[in-house]
């Protein structure tokens, strides 16, 4: 934006190198204006030569600036030719632009200085009421005719309003730029013909991998062409722009999600790894909270992995409870998309455990809440119950169950993880039926391996989570050789493997005559075995020292040795299963064990428990680590 100079007046300011600026003129300066640490030697009036040869006296500063006119008048009353201006927006650089305009010199405005100049002109009172065609009028024309129609210029101007935020709202320049940016971002992509930044997705020809590329780039404009340019804005300005875009209702929630994702990766160092790389993480709290607040409510607007990264960032910067609850709710809506690494949320430094298991449990509960069978609505002050089917598919529930099994196996490696946290989380997904419990068995085995000091009753409690009937042949082979499992679990594995083999051989095979607790270890609801007159497991524990049980252990040990030899000889798993069946064909051991029940009666051990699959959440709590290993019967 240029202004023509008038007559033969000076055309520039000069400097003597000592923070002094002056106008090259034959007339001596008659007033000094100090702005910050720079002193300007100026003129209250100048002579102008008109086209008719006559000479006119002009007052360049006094006729265009109400502020300077007042300051000069005050100085005249005190016989002082110096004026102090300490708080003008933009400082000495912008004041020089305004002074040049007063002298009629050429003034160059651009997106980087136009707003500061507008604020300085407001400060100096360069209104139309003072003189027609004054600086404020000229700048407003420039903003409305040029800046708002330029995509990148409007972003630059909006950025410059950050340092002068109170004035930006008073002068309505920030609002003008926000609306212009939002309007351009919502325009039909077929009409976008201006330059924009788009580096996130390179085309084949840009990578040099397109053999048909002839040197002419012709690509369609993507829907999210604008998201990277907006990443240059500070978070408060970015929030205003995104809110304006959302209000217009043109851009989809997926594109809004892409914009928030791009901004997070640009503005939060280390965000891609789920951390914040900064000593002063508190300064990023506003950014994290704002991004969470701007998240579209629609499911699938952003990926589940991105939501988990936001949650981890919110924990690191200590965001408010409201932000965390919103993230937990949105993650729960699409938990089936998560990976194991997403779930590994580090616990707070003050915690003894490695991972925040309670947070994961909250997320799982939010996921399961979607499948409630009833919802309540208020209508005419009456509460109506509306029945509806669950919205979760069996596939999504199975994916989440397997995901939690894998998570349990990972957190089980933490030696400080209490048994209660492990069991509570496992029971949270116990309502989800899965065809195999191999993953759960692996998690239980990992916990027993890393916590060898837990008591016998605690071992029984954790093993109740598993259904032995749902273990694969490979898992069964591992279980019968697993010294960490209670012996009762090993017997059940052997028994159900025999049943499975017998069913495959003949559909008419009868079930061996075994106790009810072994035939149906997981039957009924939790606690159902308490209704029986006697506790079979207590009877089982009472004969743990008998010779028959020792004989069974000896046979199992021999089986392990033979299986190891078979593995070294590359014998497949079927051979091991065949040996298990052979062991179970002889019912002599089971008959001896259970025939001793009558002699033992109700005098069972104090740490006995119920049958597998009937876990009681009120069981004894985990005991602290001990320095010695317990033998497991």
Coordinates of C-alpha atoms in Angstrom, one line a residue:
X1 CA 0.0 0.0 0.0
X2 CA 1.6 3.2 -1.1
X3 CA 0.9 6.9 -0.6
X4 CA 2.1 9.6 -3.0
X5 CA 4.4 12.3 -1.5
X6 CA 3.3 15.9 -1.7
X7 CA 5.1 18.6 -3.5
X8 CA 8.8 18.8 -2.7
X9 CA 8.6 17.8 0.9
X10 CA 11.2 15.4 2.4
X11 CA 11.0 11.8 1.3
X12 CA 12.6 9.9 4.1
X13 CA 13.9 9.8 7.6
X14 CA 17.6 9.6 8.3
X15 CA 19.7 8.5 11.3
X16 CA 22.9 9.6 12.8
X17 CA 23.6 6.1 14.3
X18 CA 22.9 7.2 17.9
X19 CA 19.2 6.5 18.2
X20 CA 18.4 9.8 16.5
X21 CA 16.1 10.1 13.6
X22 CA 15.5 13.3 11.6
X23 CA 14.0 14.6 8.4
X24 CA 16.4 15.8 5.7
X25 CA 15.1 19.3 5.1
X26 CA 16.4 22.9 4.7
X27 CA 14.1 23.8 7.6
X28 CA 15.4 23.3 11.1
X29 CA 13.5 21.0 13.4
X30 CA 11.4 22.8 16.0
X31 CA 10.2 19.8 18.1
X32 CA 11.7 16.6 19.4
X33 CA 9.5 13.6 20.0
X34 CA 11.1 10.8 22.1
X35 CA 9.6 7.4 21.6
X36 CA 11.2 4.8 23.8
X37 CA 15.0 5.2 23.4
X38 CA 14.7 6.9 19.9
X39 CA 14.5 10.7 19.5
X40 CA 12.8 12.1 16.4
X41 CA 13.6 15.7 15.3
X42 CA 10.5 16.9 13.5
X43 CA 8.7 20.1 12.4
X44 CA 5.5 21.6 13.7
X45 CA 5.0 23.1 10.3
X46 CA 6.6 23.0 6.8
X47 CA 6.4 25.1 3.7
X48 CA 4.7 23.6 0.6
X49 CA 4.9 25.1 -2.8
X50 CA 1.6 24.9 -4.6
X51 CA 1.0 24.5 -8.4
X52 CA 0.3 28.2 -8.8
X53 CA 3.7 29.2 -7.4
X54 CA 2.3 30.3 -4.0
X55 CA 3.8 29.1 -0.8
X56 CA 1.7 27.5 1.9
X57 CA 2.5 26.7 5.5
X58 CA 1.4 23.2 6.6
X59 CA 1.3 21.5 9.9
X60 CA 2.0 17.9 9.1
X61 CA 2.0 16.5 12.7
X62 CA -0.6 18.8 14.2
X63 CA -3.2 18.6 11.4
X64 CA -3.3 14.8 11.3
X65 CA -2.7 13.7 14.9
X66 CA -5.0 14.8 17.7
X67 CA -2.6 13.3 20.3
X68 CA 0.5 15.2 19.0
X69 CA -1.5 18.4 18.7
X70 CA -2.4 18.1 22.3
X71 CA 1.1 17.3 23.4
X72 CA 2.7 20.1 21.4
X73 CA 0.2 22.6 22.8
X74 CA 1.0 21.4 26.3
X75 CA 4.7 21.8 25.6
X76 CA 4.2 25.3 24.2
X77 CA 2.6 26.3 27.5
X78 CA 5.7 25.1 29.3
X79 CA 8.1 26.6 26.8
X80 CA 9.3 23.1 26.1
X81 CA 10.1 21.8 22.6
X82 CA 10.4 18.1 23.6
X83 CA 7.6 15.5 23.8
X84 CA 7.7 12.1 25.4
X85 CA 5.7 9.2 24.1
X86 CA 6.5 6.0 26.0
X87 CA 3.5 3.6 25.4
X88 CA 2.6 3.9 21.7
X89 CA 1.8 0.4 20.2
X90 CA 4.6 -0.8 18.1
X91 CA 7.2 1.5 19.5
X92 CA 9.5 3.7 17.5
X93 CA 9.4 1.7 14.3
X94 CA 5.6 2.1 14.0
X95 CA 5.7 5.8 15.1
X96 CA 8.1 6.5 12.2
X97 CA 5.5 5.0 9.8
X98 CA 2.9 7.4 11.2
X99 CA 5.3 10.3 11.0
X100 CA 6.1 9.6 7.4
X101 CA 2.4 9.6 6.6
X102 CA 2.1 13.0 8.2
X103 CA 4.9 14.3 6.1
X104 CA 3.4 12.8 2.9
X105 CA 6.2 10.4 2.4
X106 CA 5.8 7.0 0.8
X107 CA 4.5 4.5 3.4
X108 CA 4.7 0.7 2.8
X109 CA 2.2 -1.4 4.7
X110 CA 2.4 -5.2 4.8
X111 CA 0.7 -8.0 6.8
X112 CA 3.5 -7.9 9.4
X113 CA 3.1 -4.2 10.3
X114 CA -0.4 -3.2 9.3
X115 CA -2.0 -4.1 12.6
X116 CA 0.6 -2.4 14.8
X117 CA 0.3 0.7 12.6
X118 CA -3.4 0.6 12.9
X119 CA -3.1 0.6 16.7
X120 CA -0.5 3.4 16.7
X121 CA -2.7 5.5 14.5
X122 CA -5.5 4.9 17.0
X123 CA -3.2 6.0 19.8
X124 CA -2.2 9.1 17.9
X125 CA -5.8 10.0 17.1
X126 CA -5.4 10.0 13.3
X127 CA -9.2 10.0 12.6
X128 CA -11.2 11.3 9.7
X129 CA -12.7 14.0 11.9
X130 CA -9.2 15.4 12.2
X131 CA -8.5 15.4 8.5
X132 CA -10.1 13.6 5.6
X133 CA -8.2 10.6 4.2
X134 CA -6.3 10.2 7.4
X135 CA -4.2 7.1 8.2
X136 CA -6.9 5.1 10.1
X137 CA -9.2 5.4 7.1
X138 CA -6.5 4.3 4.7
X139 CA -5.5 1.2 6.8
X140 CA -9.1 0.1 7.2
X141 CA -9.5 0.1 3.4
X142 CA -6.3 -1.9 3.0
X143 CA -7.5 -4.5 5.6
X144 CA -10.9 -4.9 4.0
X145 CA -9.9 -4.8 0.4
X146 CA -6.7 -6.8 0.5
X147 CA -5.8 -8.6 3.7
X148 CA -9.0 -10.5 4.3
X149 CA -9.0 -11.8 0.7
X150 CA -5.5 -13.3 1.1
X151 CA -5.3 -16.6 2.8
X152 CA -1.8 -16.4 4.2
X153 CA -1.9 -12.6 4.8
X154 CA -5.0 -12.9 7.0
X155 CA -3.2 -15.6 9.1
X156 CA -0.1 -13.4 9.4
X157 CA -2.1 -10.4 10.5
X158 CA -4.0 -12.5 13.0
X159 CA -0.7 -13.7 14.5
X160 CA 0.5 -10.1 14.9
X161 CA -2.6 -9.3 17.0
X162 CA -1.3 -11.6 19.8
X163 CA 1.0 -9.1 21.3
X164 CA -1.7 -6.4 21.2
X165 CA -4.6 -8.5 22.2
X166 CA -6.7 -5.9 24.1
X167 CA -6.6 -3.5 21.1
X168 CA -7.2 -6.3 18.6
X169 CA -10.6 -6.9 20.0
X170 CA -11.4 -3.2 20.5
X171 CA -10.5 -2.4 16.9
X172 CA -12.2 -5.7 15.7
X173 CA -9.2 -6.6 13.6
X174 CA -8.8 -10.0 15.2
X175 CA -12.4 -10.8 14.6
X176 CA -12.2 -9.7 11.0
X177 CA -9.2 -12.0 10.4
X178 CA -10.8 -15.0 12.2
X179 CA -13.9 -14.7 10.1
X180 CA -11.9 -14.4 6.9
X181 CA -9.8 -17.4 7.7
X182 CA -12.8 -19.5 8.6
X183 CA -14.7 -18.5 5.5
X184 CA -11.7 -19.4 3.3
X185 CA -11.3 -22.7 5.1
X186 CA -14.9 -23.6 4.4
X187 CA -14.9 -22.7 0.7
X188 CA -15.5 -25.3 -2.0
X189 CA -12.2 -27.0 -2.7
X190 CA -12.8 -26.5 -6.4
X191 CA -12.5 -22.7 -5.9
X192 CA -9.2 -22.8 -3.9
X193 CA -6.7 -21.2 -6.2
X194 CA -4.2 -19.7 -3.7
X195 CA -1.0 -21.0 -2.2
X196 CA -1.2 -23.2 0.9
X197 CA 1.0 -25.5 2.9
X198 CA 0.5 -29.2 2.6
X199 CA 3.4 -31.4 3.4
X200 CA 1.8 -34.2 5.3
X201 CA 0.9 -36.4 2.3
X202 CA 3.2 -36.3 -0.6
X203 CA 2.1 -37.5 -4.0
X204 CA 4.1 -40.1 -6.1
X205 CA 5.3 -37.4 -8.4
X206 CA 6.6 -35.3 -5.5
X207 CA 8.6 -38.3 -4.3
X208 CA 9.9 -39.0 -7.9
X209 CA 8.1 -42.3 -8.0
X210 CA 5.5 -41.5 -10.7
X211 CA 6.8 -42.7 -14.1
X212 CA 4.0 -40.8 -15.9
X213 CA 4.8 -37.5 -14.3
X214 CA 5.5 -35.0 -17.0
X215 CA 6.7 -32.1 -14.9
X216 CA 3.3 -30.5 -14.4
X217 CA 1.7 -30.8 -11.0
X218 CA -2.0 -31.2 -11.2
X219 CA -3.5 -32.6 -8.1
X220 CA -7.0 -32.1 -6.6
X221 CA -7.2 -29.9 -3.6
X222 CA -7.6 -32.1 -0.5
X223 CA -10.4 -31.3 2.0
X224 CA -7.9 -30.6 4.8
X225 CA -5.6 -28.4 2.7
X226 CA -5.8 -25.6 5.4
X227 CA -4.9 -27.5 8.6
X228 CA -1.1 -27.0 8.5
X229 CA -1.2 -23.3 7.9
X230 CA -3.4 -22.8 11.0
X231 CA -0.7 -24.6 13.1
X232 CA 1.2 -21.3 13.0
X233 CA -1.4 -19.7 15.3
X234 CA -1.1 -19.6 19.1
X235 CA -3.5 -21.7 20.9
X236 CA -6.0 -19.0 21.9
X237 CA -6.2 -17.7 18.3
X238 CA -6.3 -21.2 17.0
X239 CA -9.3 -22.0 19.3
X240 CA -11.2 -19.0 17.9
X241 CA -10.6 -20.0 14.3
X242 CA -11.6 -23.7 14.8
X243 CA -14.7 -22.6 16.7
X244 CA -15.7 -20.3 13.8
X245 CA -15.1 -23.1 11.3
X246 CA -17.2 -25.5 13.4
X247 CA -20.0 -22.9 13.7
X248 CA -20.3 -22.6 10.0
X249 CA -21.1 -26.3 9.9
X250 CA -19.5 -27.0 6.5
X251 CA -16.4 -28.9 7.4
X252 CA -16.9 -32.5 8.5
X253 CA -15.9 -33.7 12.0
X254 CA -13.2 -35.9 10.4
X255 CA -11.5 -32.9 8.9
X256 CA -11.8 -31.0 12.2
X257 CA -10.2 -34.0 13.8
X258 CA -7.3 -33.9 11.3
X259 CA -6.7 -30.3 12.1
X260 CA -6.5 -31.0 15.8
X261 CA -4.2 -33.9 15.2
X262 CA -1.8 -31.8 13.0
X263 CA -1.8 -29.0 15.6
X264 CA -1.0 -31.4 18.5
X265 CA 2.0 -32.9 16.6
X266 CA 3.3 -29.5 15.8
X267 CA 2.8 -27.7 19.1
X268 CA 3.4 -30.5 21.7
X269 CA 7.0 -31.7 21.6
X270 CA 7.2 -35.5 22.0
X271 CA 3.5 -35.9 21.5
X272 CA 4.0 -38.6 18.9
X273 CA 5.5 -40.8 21.6
X274 CA 2.9 -40.1 24.2
X275 CA 5.1 -37.8 26.2
X276 CA 5.9 -34.1 26.6
X277 CA 9.6 -33.3 26.0
X278 CA 10.0 -30.2 28.1
X279 CA 11.1 -29.3 31.6
X280 CA 8.2 -26.8 32.0
X281 CA 5.3 -29.1 31.0
X282 CA 2.9 -26.8 32.7
X283 CA 3.0 -24.3 29.9
X284 CA 1.5 -26.9 27.6
X285 CA -1.5 -27.4 29.8
X286 CA -3.6 -24.8 28.1
X287 CA -2.8 -26.3 24.7
X288 CA -3.8 -29.8 25.8
X289 CA -7.0 -28.7 27.5
X290 CA -8.0 -26.6 24.5
X291 CA -7.5 -29.4 22.0
X292 CA -9.5 -31.7 24.2
X293 CA -12.3 -29.1 24.4
X294 CA -12.3 -28.7 20.7
X295 CA -12.6 -32.4 19.9
X296 CA -15.7 -33.3 17.9
X297 CA -18.2 -35.4 19.8
X298 CA -18.8 -37.7 16.9
X299 CA -17.3 -41.2 17.2
X300 CA -14.4 -41.7 14.8
X301 CA -13.5 -38.0 14.4
X302 CA -10.0 -38.9 15.5
X303 CA -8.3 -42.2 16.0
X304 CA -8.3 -44.1 19.3
X305 CA -4.5 -43.9 19.3
X306 CA -4.6 -40.1 19.1
X307 CA -7.1 -40.0 22.0
X308 CA -4.8 -42.1 24.1
X309 CA -1.8 -39.8 23.3
X310 CA -3.9 -36.9 24.4
X311 CA -4.9 -38.7 27.6
X312 CA -1.2 -39.4 28.4
X313 CA -0.3 -35.8 27.7
X314 CA -3.2 -34.6 29.9
X315 CA -1.8 -36.7 32.7
X316 CA 1.7 -35.4 32.3
X317 CA 0.6 -31.7 32.2
X318 CA -1.8 -32.3 35.1
X319 CA -5.0 -31.3 33.2
X320 CA -8.2 -30.9 35.0
X321 CA -10.5 -33.8 35.8
X322 CA -13.1 -32.6 33.2
X323 CA -10.6 -33.0 30.4
X324 CA -9.6 -36.5 31.5
X325 CA -13.2 -37.6 31.9
X326 CA -14.0 -36.4 28.4
X327 CA -11.0 -38.4 27.0
X328 CA -11.9 -41.5 28.9
X329 CA -15.5 -41.3 27.6
X330 CA -14.4 -40.8 24.0
X331 CA -11.8 -43.6 24.2
X332 CA -14.4 -45.9 25.6
X333 CA -16.6 -45.3 22.6
X334 CA -14.0 -46.8 20.2
X335 CA -11.8 -48.9 22.5
X336 CA -11.8 -51.8 19.9
X337 CA -9.5 -49.7 17.8
X338 CA -6.8 -49.5 20.5
X339 CA -3.5 -51.3 20.6
X340 CA -1.6 -52.7 23.6
X341 CA 0.9 -49.9 23.5
X342 CA -2.0 -47.4 23.8
X343 CA -3.2 -48.9 27.0
X344 CA 0.3 -48.7 28.7
X345 CA -0.4 -45.5 30.6
X346 CA 2.4 -44.8 33.1
X347 CA 1.3 -44.3 36.7
X348 CA 2.1 -41.2 38.6
X349 CA 5.6 -40.9 40.1
X350 CA 4.2 -41.2 43.6
X351 CA 2.7 -44.6 42.8
X352 CA 4.5 -47.8 43.4
X353 CA 3.1 -49.6 40.3
X354 CA 4.3 -49.1 36.8
X355 CA 1.0 -48.5 35.0
X356 CA -2.3 -46.8 35.7
X357 CA -4.5 -49.8 35.8
X358 CA -7.4 -47.9 37.4
X359 CA -7.5 -45.6 34.4
X360 CA -7.7 -48.5 32.0
X361 CA -10.5 -50.0 34.1
X362 CA -12.5 -46.8 33.8
X363 CA -12.1 -46.9 30.0
X364 CA -13.3 -50.5 29.8
X365 CA -16.3 -49.6 31.9
X366 CA -17.1 -46.8 29.6
X367 CA -16.9 -49.2 26.7
X368 CA -19.2 -51.7 28.3
X369 CA -21.7 -49.0 29.3
X370 CA -22.6 -48.6 25.6
X371 CA -24.2 -52.0 25.8
X372 CA -26.8 -51.3 28.5
X373 CA -30.2 -52.8 27.7
X374 CA -32.2 -49.7 28.9
X375 CA -32.1 -46.0 28.8
X376 CA -34.2 -43.5 30.6
X377 CA -35.8 -40.4 29.1
X378 CA -37.8 -37.7 30.8
X379 CA -41.0 -36.7 29.1
X380 CA -43.8 -34.6 30.6
X381 CA -42.2 -35.0 34.1
X382 CA -42.4 -38.8 33.8
X383 CA -39.5 -41.2 33.6
X384 CA -40.0 -43.7 30.8
X385 CA -37.9 -46.8 30.3
X386 CA -37.1 -47.5 26.7
X387 CA -35.8 -51.0 25.8
X388 CA -33.2 -51.2 23.2
X389 CA -30.6 -53.7 22.0
X390 CA -26.9 -53.3 22.8
X391 CA -25.0 -51.3 20.3
X392 CA -21.7 -53.2 20.7
X393 CA -21.1 -56.0 18.3
X394 CA -19.8 -59.4 19.4
X395 CA -16.7 -58.8 17.3
X396 CA -15.9 -55.5 19.0
X397 CA -16.4 -57.0 22.5
X398 CA -14.2 -60.0 21.6
X399 CA -11.4 -57.6 20.3
X400 CA -11.5 -55.7 23.6
X401 CA -11.5 -58.9 25.7
X402 CA -8.4 -60.1 23.9
X403 CA -6.8 -56.6 24.2
X404 CA -7.3 -56.7 28.0
X405 CA -5.9 -60.2 28.2
X406 CA -2.7 -58.9 26.5
X407 CA -2.7 -55.9 28.8
X408 CA -3.0 -58.1 31.8
X409 CA 0.0 -60.2 30.6
X410 CA 2.0 -57.0 30.3
X411 CA 1.2 -55.4 33.7
X412 CA 1.7 -58.8 35.4
X413 CA 5.4 -58.2 34.9
X414 CA 5.2 -55.5 37.5
X415 CA 6.3 -57.0 40.8
X416 CA 4.4 -54.3 42.8
X417 CA 1.1 -54.9 41.1
X418 CA -1.5 -55.9 43.7
X419 CA -3.5 -59.1 43.0
X420 CA -6.7 -57.1 43.6
X421 CA -6.0 -54.8 40.6
X422 CA -5.2 -57.7 38.3
X423 CA -8.3 -59.6 39.3
X424 CA -10.6 -56.6 39.2
X425 CA -9.6 -55.7 35.7
X426 CA -9.9 -59.3 34.5
X427 CA -13.4 -59.6 36.1
X428 CA -14.4 -56.4 34.3
X429 CA -14.3 -58.2 30.9
X430 CA -15.5 -61.5 32.3
X431 CA -18.9 -60.8 30.9
X432 CA -17.5 -61.0 27.4
X433 CA -17.5 -64.6 26.1
X434 CA -14.4 -65.5 24.2
X435 CA -13.8 -68.9 22.5
X436 CA -10.4 -69.4 24.1
X437 CA -8.8 -68.4 27.3
X438 CA -5.3 -68.8 26.1
X439 CA -4.5 -65.1 26.5
X440 CA -5.9 -65.0 30.0
X441 CA -3.9 -68.2 30.9
X442 CA -0.8 -66.5 29.7
X443 CA -1.5 -63.4 31.8
X444 CA -2.2 -65.5 34.9
X445 CA 1.0 -67.6 34.4
X446 CA 3.0 -64.4 34.0
X447 CA 1.6 -63.0 37.2
X448 CA 2.4 -66.2 39.1
X449 CA 5.9 -66.2 37.6
X450 CA 6.6 -62.6 38.7
X451 CA 4.9 -63.0 42.1
X452 CA 6.1 -66.3 43.5
X453 CA 5.5 -65.2 47.1
X454 CA 1.7 -65.0 46.9
X455 CA -0.3 -67.4 49.1
X456 CA -2.1 -70.5 48.1
X457 CA -5.5 -68.9 48.4
X458 CA -4.4 -66.0 46.2
X459 CA -3.2 -68.5 43.6
X460 CA -6.6 -70.1 43.7
X461 CA -8.3 -66.7 43.4
X462 CA -6.4 -65.7 40.3
X463 CA -6.8 -69.1 38.7
X464 CA -10.6 -68.9 39.0
X465 CA -10.5 -66.2 36.3
X466 CA -9.7 -68.9 33.8
X467 CA -12.0 -71.5 32.2
X468 CA -9.9 -74.7 31.7
X469 CA -12.4 -75.9 29.1
X470 CA -11.4 -73.0 26.9
X471 CA -7.7 -73.8 26.7
X472 CA -6.2 -75.0 23.4
X473 CA -4.2 -78.2 23.1
X474 CA -0.9 -76.2 23.2
X475 CA -2.0 -74.3 26.3
X476 CA -3.1 -77.6 28.0
X477 CA 0.2 -79.1 27.3
X478 CA 1.9 -76.1 28.9
X479 CA -0.5 -76.1 31.8
X480 CA 0.0 -79.7 32.8
X481 CA 3.8 -79.1 33.1
X482 CA 3.4 -75.7 34.8
X483 CA 4.7 -76.0 38.4
X484 CA 3.3 -72.5 39.2
X485 CA -0.3 -73.7 38.9
X486 CA -2.2 -75.2 41.8
X487 CA -2.4 -79.0 41.3
X488 CA -6.2 -78.9 41.2
X489 CA -6.0 -76.7 38.0
X490 CA -3.6 -79.2 36.4
X491 CA -6.1 -82.0 37.1
X492 CA -8.9 -80.0 35.6
X493 CA -6.9 -79.4 32.5
X494 CA -6.1 -83.1 32.1
X495 CA -9.7 -84.0 32.7
X496 CA -11.2 -81.6 30.1
X497 CA -8.6 -82.5 27.6
X498 CA -9.7 -86.1 28.0
X499 CA -13.3 -85.1 27.5
X500 CA -12.4 -83.2 24.4
X501 CA -10.5 -86.2 23.0
X502 CA -13.3 -88.6 23.9
X503 CA -15.8 -86.4 22.2
X504 CA -13.8 -86.3 19.1
X505 CA -13.6 -90.1 19.1
X506 CA -17.2 -90.9 19.7
X507 CA -20.2 -88.7 20.5
X508 CA -21.6 -91.4 22.8
X509 CA -18.7 -91.5 25.2
X510 CA -19.8 -91.1 28.8
X511 CA -18.3 -88.7 31.2
X512 CA -15.9 -90.3 33.8
X513 CA -17.3 -90.6 37.3
X514 CA -15.7 -87.5 38.8
X515 CA -16.9 -85.1 41.5
X516 CA -19.3 -82.4 40.5
X517 CA -16.8 -79.6 41.2
X518 CA -14.5 -81.1 38.5
X519 CA -17.3 -81.8 36.0
X520 CA -18.5 -78.2 36.1
X521 CA -15.9 -76.0 37.6
X522 CA -17.3 -72.8 36.1
X523 CA -20.9 -73.5 36.2
X524 CA -23.5 -71.1 37.6
X525 CA -23.1 -67.6 38.9
X526 CA -20.4 -66.3 41.2
X527 CA -20.7 -67.9 44.6
X528 CA -23.1 -70.6 43.6
X529 CA -20.9 -73.4 45.1
X530 CA -21.6 -71.9 48.5
X531 CA -25.0 -73.4 48.5
X532 CA -23.6 -77.0 48.5
X533 CA -23.7 -78.8 51.9
X534 CA -19.9 -79.4 51.6
X535 CA -17.1 -77.7 49.8
X536 CA -15.4 -80.2 47.4
X537 CA -12.3 -78.0 47.1
X538 CA -11.8 -78.1 50.8
X539 CA -12.0 -81.9 50.7
X540 CA -9.5 -81.8 47.8
X541 CA -7.1 -79.7 49.9
X542 CA -7.5 -82.0 52.9
X543 CA -6.0 -85.0 51.0
X544 CA -3.1 -83.0 49.7
X545 CA -0.7 -85.0 51.8
X546 CA -1.9 -88.5 51.0
X547 CA 0.2 -91.0 49.2
X548 CA -2.3 -91.0 46.3
X549 CA -1.7 -87.4 45.6
X550 CA 2.1 -87.9 45.8
X551 CA 1.8 -90.7 43.3
X552 CA -0.1 -88.4 40.9
X553 CA 2.6 -85.8 41.2
X554 CA 5.2 -88.4 40.4
X555 CA 3.3 -89.4 37.3
X556 CA 3.0 -85.8 36.2
X557 CA 6.7 -85.3 36.7
X558 CA 7.5 -88.3 34.6
X559 CA 5.1 -87.0 32.0
X560 CA 7.1 -83.7 31.9
X561 CA 10.3 -85.5 31.4
X562 CA 8.9 -87.6 28.6
X563 CA 7.4 -84.5 27.0
X564 CA 10.7 -82.7 27.1
X565 CA 12.4 -85.7 25.4
X566 CA 9.7 -85.7 22.8
X567 CA 10.2 -82.0 22.1
X568 CA 13.9 -82.6 21.6
X569 CA 13.1 -85.3 19.1
X570 CA 10.7 -83.0 17.3
X571 CA 7.6 -85.0 18.3
X572 CA 4.5 -82.9 17.6
X573 CA 1.9 -81.8 20.2
X574 CA -0.4 -84.6 19.4
X575 CA 1.9 -87.1 21.1
X576 CA 1.9 -85.1 24.3
X577 CA -1.9 -84.9 24.3
X578 CA -2.1 -88.7 23.7
X579 CA 0.0 -89.2 26.8
X580 CA -2.4 -87.0 28.8
X581 CA -5.3 -89.1 27.6
X582 CA -3.5 -92.2 28.6
X583 CA -2.9 -90.9 32.0
X584 CA -6.5 -90.0 32.5
X585 CA -7.8 -93.4 31.2
X586 CA -6.8 -94.9 34.5
X587 CA -9.3 -93.6 37.1
X588 CA -7.6 -95.3 40.0
X589 CA -5.9 -92.1 41.2
X590 CA -9.2 -90.1 41.1
X591 CA -11.1 -92.9 42.8
X592 CA -8.5 -93.1 45.6
X593 CA -8.5 -89.4 46.1
X594 CA -12.2 -88.9 46.3
X595 CA -12.8 -92.0 48.3
X596 CA -10.8 -90.4 51.1
X597 CA -13.4 -87.6 51.3
X598 CA -15.5 -89.6 53.7
X599 CA -12.7 -90.0 56.2
X600 CA -11.7 -86.3 56.0
X601 CA -15.2 -84.8 56.3
X602 CA -15.5 -81.2 56.7
X603 CA -12.1 -80.6 58.3
X604 CA -10.5 -78.7 55.5
X605 CA -7.6 -76.2 55.4
X606 CA -8.1 -72.6 56.3
X607 CA -7.0 -71.3 52.9
X608 CA -9.4 -73.4 50.8
X609 CA -11.5 -71.8 48.1
X610 CA -14.4 -72.4 45.8
X611 CA -14.3 -74.2 42.5
X612 CA -12.7 -72.5 39.5
X613 CA -14.8 -70.0 37.7
X614 CA -16.7 -68.8 40.8
X615 CA -14.4 -66.0 41.9
X616 CA -15.5 -63.9 44.8
X617 CA -14.4 -60.3 44.7
X618 CA -14.3 -60.3 48.5
X619 CA -11.5 -62.8 48.6
X620 CA -8.4 -62.3 50.8
X621 CA -6.2 -59.5 49.6
X622 CA -2.7 -60.0 48.3
X623 CA 0.0 -60.6 50.8
X624 CA 3.2 -58.6 50.7
X625 CA 6.2 -60.0 49.0
X626 CA 8.2 -62.5 50.9
X627 CA 11.8 -63.6 50.8
X628 CA 11.0 -67.3 50.4
X629 CA 9.1 -69.3 47.8
X630 CA 6.1 -71.4 48.8
X631 CA 5.6 -74.9 47.5
X632 CA 2.4 -75.3 45.5
X633 CA 0.3 -78.4 45.8

